[in-house]
Coordinates of C-alpha atoms and ligand atoms in Angstrom, one line a residue:
M1 CA 71.8 63.9 183.0
A2 CA 72.3 62.6 186.5
G3 CA 69.3 62.3 188.7
K4 CA 66.7 61.8 186.0
K5 CA 64.2 58.9 186.4
A6 CA 62.9 56.8 183.5
F7 CA 60.1 54.3 183.6
I8 CA 60.0 51.7 180.9
T9 CA 57.1 49.5 180.0
G10 CA 58.3 46.3 178.2
I11 CA 61.6 46.6 180.0
S12 CA 62.3 42.9 179.7
G13 CA 62.1 42.9 175.9
Q14 CA 64.8 43.5 173.4
D15 CA 64.6 47.3 173.3
G16 CA 63.7 47.7 177.0
S17 CA 66.9 45.9 178.0
Y18 CA 69.2 47.9 175.8
L19 CA 67.5 51.1 176.8
T20 CA 67.9 50.2 180.4
E21 CA 71.7 49.7 180.0
F22 CA 72.0 52.9 178.0
L23 CA 70.1 55.0 180.6
L24 CA 71.9 53.5 183.6
D25 CA 75.2 54.5 181.9
K26 CA 73.9 58.0 181.7
G27 CA 73.2 58.1 185.4
Y28 CA 69.4 57.6 185.2
E29 CA 67.4 55.9 187.9
V30 CA 65.5 53.2 185.9
A31 CA 62.2 51.4 186.7
G32 CA 60.1 49.1 184.6
L33 CA 56.9 47.3 184.3
V34 CA 57.2 43.5 184.0
R35 CA 54.5 40.9 183.4
R36 CA 54.7 38.4 186.2
N37 CA 55.3 34.8 185.0
A38 CA 55.2 31.6 186.9
L39 CA 59.0 31.3 187.0
A40 CA 59.4 35.0 188.0
E41 CA 61.9 35.3 185.1
L42 CA 63.0 38.8 184.0
G43 CA 64.0 38.0 180.5
N44 CA 66.7 40.3 179.1
I45 CA 67.0 42.3 182.3
E46 CA 67.8 39.3 184.5
K47 CA 71.5 40.2 184.7
F48 CA 71.0 43.8 185.9
K49 CA 67.9 43.3 188.0
E50 CA 69.7 44.7 191.0
E51 CA 70.2 48.0 189.4
V52 CA 66.6 48.7 188.4
R53 CA 63.3 48.9 190.2
I54 CA 60.8 46.4 189.0
Y55 CA 57.0 46.9 189.2
F56 CA 55.0 43.8 188.3
G57 CA 52.0 44.6 186.2
D58 CA 50.3 44.5 182.9
L59 CA 49.2 47.2 180.4
Q60 CA 45.7 45.6 180.4
F61 CA 45.4 46.4 184.1
P62 CA 45.8 50.2 184.4
E63 CA 45.9 49.9 188.2
S64 CA 49.4 48.5 187.9
I65 CA 50.5 51.5 185.8
V66 CA 48.9 53.9 188.4
L67 CA 50.7 52.3 191.3
A68 CA 54.1 52.4 189.5
L69 CA 53.7 56.0 188.4
Y70 CA 52.6 57.2 191.9
D71 CA 55.5 55.4 193.5
F72 CA 58.3 56.1 191.1
K73 CA 57.3 59.6 189.7
P74 CA 59.4 59.3 186.5
D75 CA 60.6 62.3 184.4
E76 CA 60.6 60.1 181.2
I77 CA 58.3 57.2 180.3
Y78 CA 59.2 54.9 177.5
N79 CA 56.1 52.9 176.4
L80 CA 57.7 49.9 174.8
A81 CA 55.3 47.1 175.9
S82 CA 53.4 45.4 173.2
L83 CA 52.6 42.1 171.6
S84 CA 55.1 42.8 169.0
S85 CA 54.8 40.0 166.4
P86 CA 52.8 41.0 163.3
L87 CA 52.3 37.4 162.2
S88 CA 51.0 36.2 165.7
S89 CA 48.7 39.2 165.9
F90 CA 46.4 37.6 163.3
S91 CA 45.5 34.9 165.8
D92 CA 45.5 37.3 168.7
K93 CA 43.5 40.2 167.4
F94 CA 41.7 41.2 170.7
A95 CA 44.9 41.0 172.8
S96 CA 46.7 43.2 170.1
I97 CA 44.3 46.1 170.4
M98 CA 43.9 45.7 174.2
V99 CA 47.7 45.7 174.9
T100 CA 49.3 47.5 172.0
G101 CA 46.5 50.0 171.4
V102 CA 44.4 50.6 174.5
G103 CA 47.3 49.7 176.8
A104 CA 49.3 52.7 175.3
L105 CA 46.3 55.0 175.9
H106 CA 46.2 53.8 179.6
V107 CA 49.9 54.9 179.9
F108 CA 49.2 58.3 178.3
E109 CA 46.1 59.0 180.4
R110 CA 47.5 57.8 183.7
A111 CA 50.6 59.8 183.2
K112 CA 48.5 62.9 182.5
Q113 CA 46.9 62.6 185.9
I114 CA 49.9 61.5 188.0
V115 CA 53.0 62.9 186.3
P116 CA 51.7 65.6 183.9
D117 CA 55.2 67.0 183.2
A118 CA 56.8 63.6 182.3
K119 CA 57.9 63.2 178.7
I120 CA 56.5 60.1 177.0
Y121 CA 58.1 58.0 174.2
Q122 CA 55.6 55.9 172.2
A123 CA 57.1 52.9 170.2
S124 CA 55.5 53.4 166.9
T125 CA 56.4 51.1 164.0
S126 CA 57.1 51.0 160.2
E127 CA 54.5 48.2 160.1
M128 CA 51.9 51.1 160.2
F129 CA 52.8 51.8 156.6
G130 CA 51.4 48.4 155.5
A131 CA 52.1 47.9 151.8
P132 CA 53.0 51.5 151.0
K133 CA 52.8 53.0 147.5
Q134 CA 55.5 55.5 148.5
V135 CA 59.1 54.2 148.7
P136 CA 61.0 55.1 150.8
Q137 CA 58.7 56.0 153.7
N138 CA 59.1 59.1 155.8
E139 CA 57.0 60.8 158.5
D140 CA 54.5 62.1 155.9
T141 CA 53.8 58.7 154.2
P142 CA 50.1 57.7 154.7
L143 CA 49.5 55.0 157.2
S144 CA 47.7 51.9 156.0
P145 CA 48.3 48.9 158.4
A146 CA 48.1 45.4 157.0
N147 CA 47.9 43.4 160.2
P148 CA 46.2 43.6 163.6
Y149 CA 49.5 44.6 165.4
A150 CA 50.0 47.5 163.0
A151 CA 46.4 48.6 163.3
A152 CA 46.7 48.7 167.1
K153 CA 50.0 50.6 166.8
E154 CA 48.3 53.1 164.5
Y155 CA 45.6 53.7 167.1
A156 CA 48.2 54.4 169.8
H157 CA 50.2 56.6 167.4
R158 CA 47.1 58.6 166.5
M159 CA 46.2 59.0 170.3
A160 CA 49.7 60.2 171.0
V161 CA 49.4 62.9 168.3
I162 CA 46.0 63.9 169.6
A163 CA 47.3 64.2 173.2
R164 CA 50.2 66.3 171.9
Q165 CA 47.8 68.7 170.2
D166 CA 45.2 69.0 173.0
K167 CA 45.0 72.7 173.8
N168 CA 43.6 72.1 177.3
Q169 CA 46.5 69.9 178.6
P170 CA 49.0 69.1 175.8
Q171 CA 51.3 66.2 176.7
F172 CA 54.8 65.6 175.5
I173 CA 54.4 62.3 173.6
A174 CA 57.0 61.7 171.0
C175 CA 56.7 58.8 168.5
G176 CA 59.6 56.9 167.1
I177 CA 58.5 55.2 163.9
L178 CA 61.1 52.6 164.0
F179 CA 61.9 50.2 161.2
N180 CA 62.9 46.6 162.0
H181 CA 65.8 46.4 164.4
E182 CA 67.4 43.2 165.5
S183 CA 70.0 41.8 167.9
P184 CA 70.9 38.7 169.8
R185 CA 68.1 39.7 172.2
R186 CA 65.4 39.6 169.5
G187 CA 62.5 37.1 170.2
L188 CA 62.9 33.7 168.5
N189 CA 59.6 34.2 166.7
F190 CA 61.1 36.9 164.5
V191 CA 62.7 35.8 161.2
T192 CA 66.1 37.2 161.7
R193 CA 66.6 35.6 165.1
K194 CA 65.1 32.3 163.8
I195 CA 67.7 32.3 161.1
S196 CA 70.7 33.1 163.3
A197 CA 69.6 30.5 165.9
A198 CA 69.0 27.9 163.2
V199 CA 72.4 28.5 161.7
A200 CA 74.0 28.1 165.1
C201 CA 72.1 24.8 165.8
I202 CA 73.0 23.4 162.4
K203 CA 76.7 24.4 162.6
N204 CA 77.0 23.1 166.1
G205 CA 75.2 19.9 165.2
R206 CA 72.8 20.5 168.1
K207 CA 70.3 17.6 168.6
E208 CA 68.5 18.6 171.8
G209 CA 67.2 21.9 173.2
I210 CA 66.5 23.4 169.8
P211 CA 64.3 26.4 170.2
L212 CA 60.7 26.1 168.9
N213 CA 59.0 28.2 166.2
E214 CA 55.5 29.8 166.3
M215 CA 54.0 26.4 165.3
G216 CA 55.6 24.8 168.4
E217 CA 58.1 22.8 166.2
P218 CA 61.9 22.9 166.6
I219 CA 63.2 25.6 164.3
V220 CA 65.5 23.0 162.8
K221 CA 63.8 19.8 161.9
N222 CA 65.4 17.1 159.8
G223 CA 68.2 19.5 159.1
K224 CA 66.0 22.1 157.6
L225 CA 64.8 25.6 158.6
K226 CA 61.3 26.6 157.5
L227 CA 60.8 30.3 156.6
G228 CA 57.9 32.2 155.0
D229 CA 58.3 34.6 152.1
L230 CA 62.0 34.8 151.1
N231 CA 61.3 37.8 149.0
A232 CA 59.9 40.0 151.8
K233 CA 61.8 43.2 151.9
R234 CA 62.8 44.9 155.2
D235 CA 65.0 47.7 156.4
W236 CA 66.9 46.0 159.2
G237 CA 69.1 47.9 161.7
Y238 CA 70.9 47.0 164.9
A239 CA 68.8 47.6 168.1
P240 CA 71.5 49.4 170.2
D241 CA 71.8 52.0 167.4
Y242 CA 68.1 52.6 167.6
I243 CA 68.1 53.1 171.3
E244 CA 70.3 56.1 170.8
A245 CA 67.7 57.5 168.5
M246 CA 64.9 56.9 171.0
Y247 CA 66.9 58.8 173.6
K248 CA 67.6 61.7 171.3
I249 CA 63.9 61.9 170.4
M250 CA 63.1 62.3 174.1
Q251 CA 65.7 65.1 174.6
Q252 CA 63.9 67.4 172.1
K253 CA 62.0 70.5 173.4
I254 CA 58.9 69.7 171.3
A255 CA 57.4 66.2 170.9
D256 CA 57.4 65.0 167.3
D257 CA 57.4 62.0 165.1
F258 CA 60.7 60.5 163.7
V259 CA 61.3 57.7 161.3
V260 CA 64.3 55.7 162.4
A261 CA 65.8 53.4 159.7
T262 CA 69.0 52.5 157.9
G263 CA 67.6 53.4 154.4
E264 CA 69.0 50.0 153.1
V265 CA 66.7 47.2 152.1
H266 CA 67.3 43.5 152.1
T267 CA 65.2 40.4 151.5
V268 CA 64.7 37.6 154.0
E269 CA 66.7 35.5 151.5
D270 CA 69.6 38.0 151.7
F271 CA 69.6 37.6 155.5
A272 CA 69.6 33.8 155.3
K273 CA 72.3 33.7 152.7
E274 CA 74.6 36.1 154.7
A275 CA 73.9 34.2 157.9
F276 CA 74.8 30.8 156.6
E277 CA 77.9 32.3 154.9
V278 CA 79.2 33.4 158.3
V279 CA 79.7 29.7 159.1
D280 CA 80.7 28.7 155.5
L281 CA 77.4 27.0 154.7
N282 CA 75.1 27.4 151.7
Y283 CA 71.6 28.5 152.7
N284 CA 70.2 26.6 149.7
D285 CA 71.0 23.4 151.4
Y286 CA 69.0 24.2 154.6
V287 CA 66.2 26.6 153.9
E288 CA 62.7 25.5 153.0
T289 CA 59.6 27.7 152.5
D290 CA 56.3 27.0 154.3
P291 CA 53.1 29.0 153.7
H292 CA 52.3 28.8 157.4
F293 CA 54.9 31.5 158.0
V294 CA 53.5 33.8 155.4
P295 CA 51.0 36.3 156.8
P296 CA 47.5 36.4 155.2
I297 CA 48.2 40.0 154.1
Q298 CA 51.6 41.0 153.1
T299 CA 53.4 44.2 154.4
G300 CA 56.2 46.0 152.6
P301 CA 58.4 46.8 151.0
L302 CA 59.4 48.7 154.1
H303 CA 62.2 51.1 153.3
G304 CA 62.8 54.0 155.6
D305 CA 63.9 57.5 154.9
A306 CA 65.5 58.8 158.2
S307 CA 66.6 62.2 156.8
K308 CA 64.6 64.1 159.5
A309 CA 66.3 62.1 162.3
K310 CA 69.7 62.9 160.7
K311 CA 68.9 66.6 160.4
V312 CA 67.1 67.2 163.7
L313 CA 68.6 64.6 166.0
G314 CA 72.0 64.2 164.4
W315 CA 71.3 60.4 164.4
E316 CA 72.6 57.9 161.9
P317 CA 72.9 54.1 162.1
K318 CA 76.4 52.9 162.9
T319 CA 76.1 49.1 162.2
K320 CA 76.1 47.7 158.7
F321 CA 73.8 44.9 157.6
S322 CA 76.6 42.3 157.3
D323 CA 77.9 43.2 160.8
L324 CA 74.4 42.9 162.3
V325 CA 74.1 39.4 160.8
R326 CA 77.5 38.4 162.0
I327 CA 76.8 39.7 165.6
M328 CA 73.6 37.7 165.7
V329 CA 75.1 34.5 164.4
H330 CA 78.1 34.6 166.7
A331 CA 76.0 35.2 169.7
D332 CA 73.8 32.2 168.9
L333 CA 76.8 30.0 168.1
A334 CA 77.8 30.6 171.7
K335 CA 74.2 30.3 173.1
F336 CA 73.3 27.1 171.2
S337 CA 76.6 25.4 171.5
Ligands
NAP1 P1 59.7 42.7 172.5 O1 61.1 42.2 172.7 O2 58.7 41.9 172.0 O3 59.3 43.3 173.9 C1 58.0 43.6 174.2 C2 57.8 43.8 175.7 O4 56.4 44.0 176.0 C3 58.2 42.5 176.4 O5 58.9 42.8 177.6 C4 56.8 41.9 176.9 O6 56.8 41.2 178.1 C5 56.1 43.2 177.1 N1 54.6 43.0 177.1 C6 53.8 42.3 176.3 N2 52.6 42.4 176.7 C7 52.5 43.1 177.8 C8 51.5 43.5 178.7 N3 50.2 43.1 178.5 N4 51.8 44.3 179.8 C9 53.0 44.6 180.0 N5 54.1 44.3 179.2 C10 53.8 43.5 178.1 O7 59.7 44.0 171.6 P2 61.0 45.0 171.2 O8 61.6 44.5 169.9 O9 61.8 45.2 172.4 O10 60.2 46.3 170.8 C11 59.9 47.3 171.7 C12 58.7 48.1 171.2 O11 59.0 48.7 170.0 C13 57.4 47.2 171.0 O12 56.3 48.0 171.3 C14 57.5 47.0 169.5 O13 56.2 46.7 169.0 C15 58.0 48.3 169.0 N6 58.8 48.2 167.7 C16 59.7 47.2 167.6 C17 60.5 47.1 166.4 C18 61.5 46.1 166.2 O14 62.0 45.9 165.1 N7 62.1 45.5 167.3 C19 60.2 48.0 165.4 C20 59.2 49.0 165.6 C21 58.5 49.1 166.8 P3 56.7 39.6 178.1 O15 58.1 39.2 178.1 O16 56.0 39.4 179.4 O17 55.9 39.2 176.9

């Protein structure tokens, strides 16, 4: 609807950037919180920075949220900021809870004081299910996080539900329990993007400027790509499809939880095989496993049941797994030419 104002934390990330484009198209005025870096780079929103209002800040410093909310007065708040890598969260436990957990609570509490009628979207995650006994997982599946990131997300999720139920001042805080969603804008520390970028570097015979992995090594070294557990099972969708679900979740009259997933499960090996096939290569010739990329506690199988989203929101994923892989590989072939 024209004239609405949306404030997005984590606007420069994968989802924040697609959501920004989506909301601008709908006539929204969009603002976002960005962590200031030395180069003043805006990540994925660099190309439409003129169309959005940027507030520099950090979820760990609630004053920056306060200033932005007082100044912008949004109708909708999308809390997407987090330290979003489950594997890295094992070595960054305190930052995980402070940003992903307590940071979300700062957003909820400051919004309650400054813009009490604003609707809030909380970016919950399928990682909260841990290693679930129930397959597929839906909104009623018990939460049992298996990494610090997921534990912090569970805290934020529980605080959202509590704020929603508070009889004194109930807040509209809806939670999208999103399963993995990928795109050419996915961070290079995520396995799907690491694969698509590696395929591109190998196919293009790239020798310099190869992106680095979590260990600070080029993702392709001596012609090989190192991955963790090839049998890990995930339900992978395409990020722009999931942005539509987020928006629909926020247009409901009553705040609720929604699982957003494709309902299709693939292994990391499936993804690698499919990605190398896009460029007519055999993944067996290039992929090696390395225990450093296996988390100390395994999560999964993550397999979503999005029946509620289909019934209530009329949402269904549009992009098939093979198309997702193809989109990512083609984008990286151009990027790492
Ligand atoms: P992303 O690309 O990693 O983006 C996260 C954003 O949060 C980045 O813009 C990052 O900014 C920002 N951020 C990190 N720490 C911050 C801090 N202290 N203060 C302010 N901003 C901070 O993640 P995404 O894939 O877009 O995901 C969006 C949200 O959905 C995240 O909360 C993620 O955990 C959740 N989620 C994602 C998936 C998925 O599969 N993608 C699934 C379920 C849930 P910098 O660039 O400065 O680091």
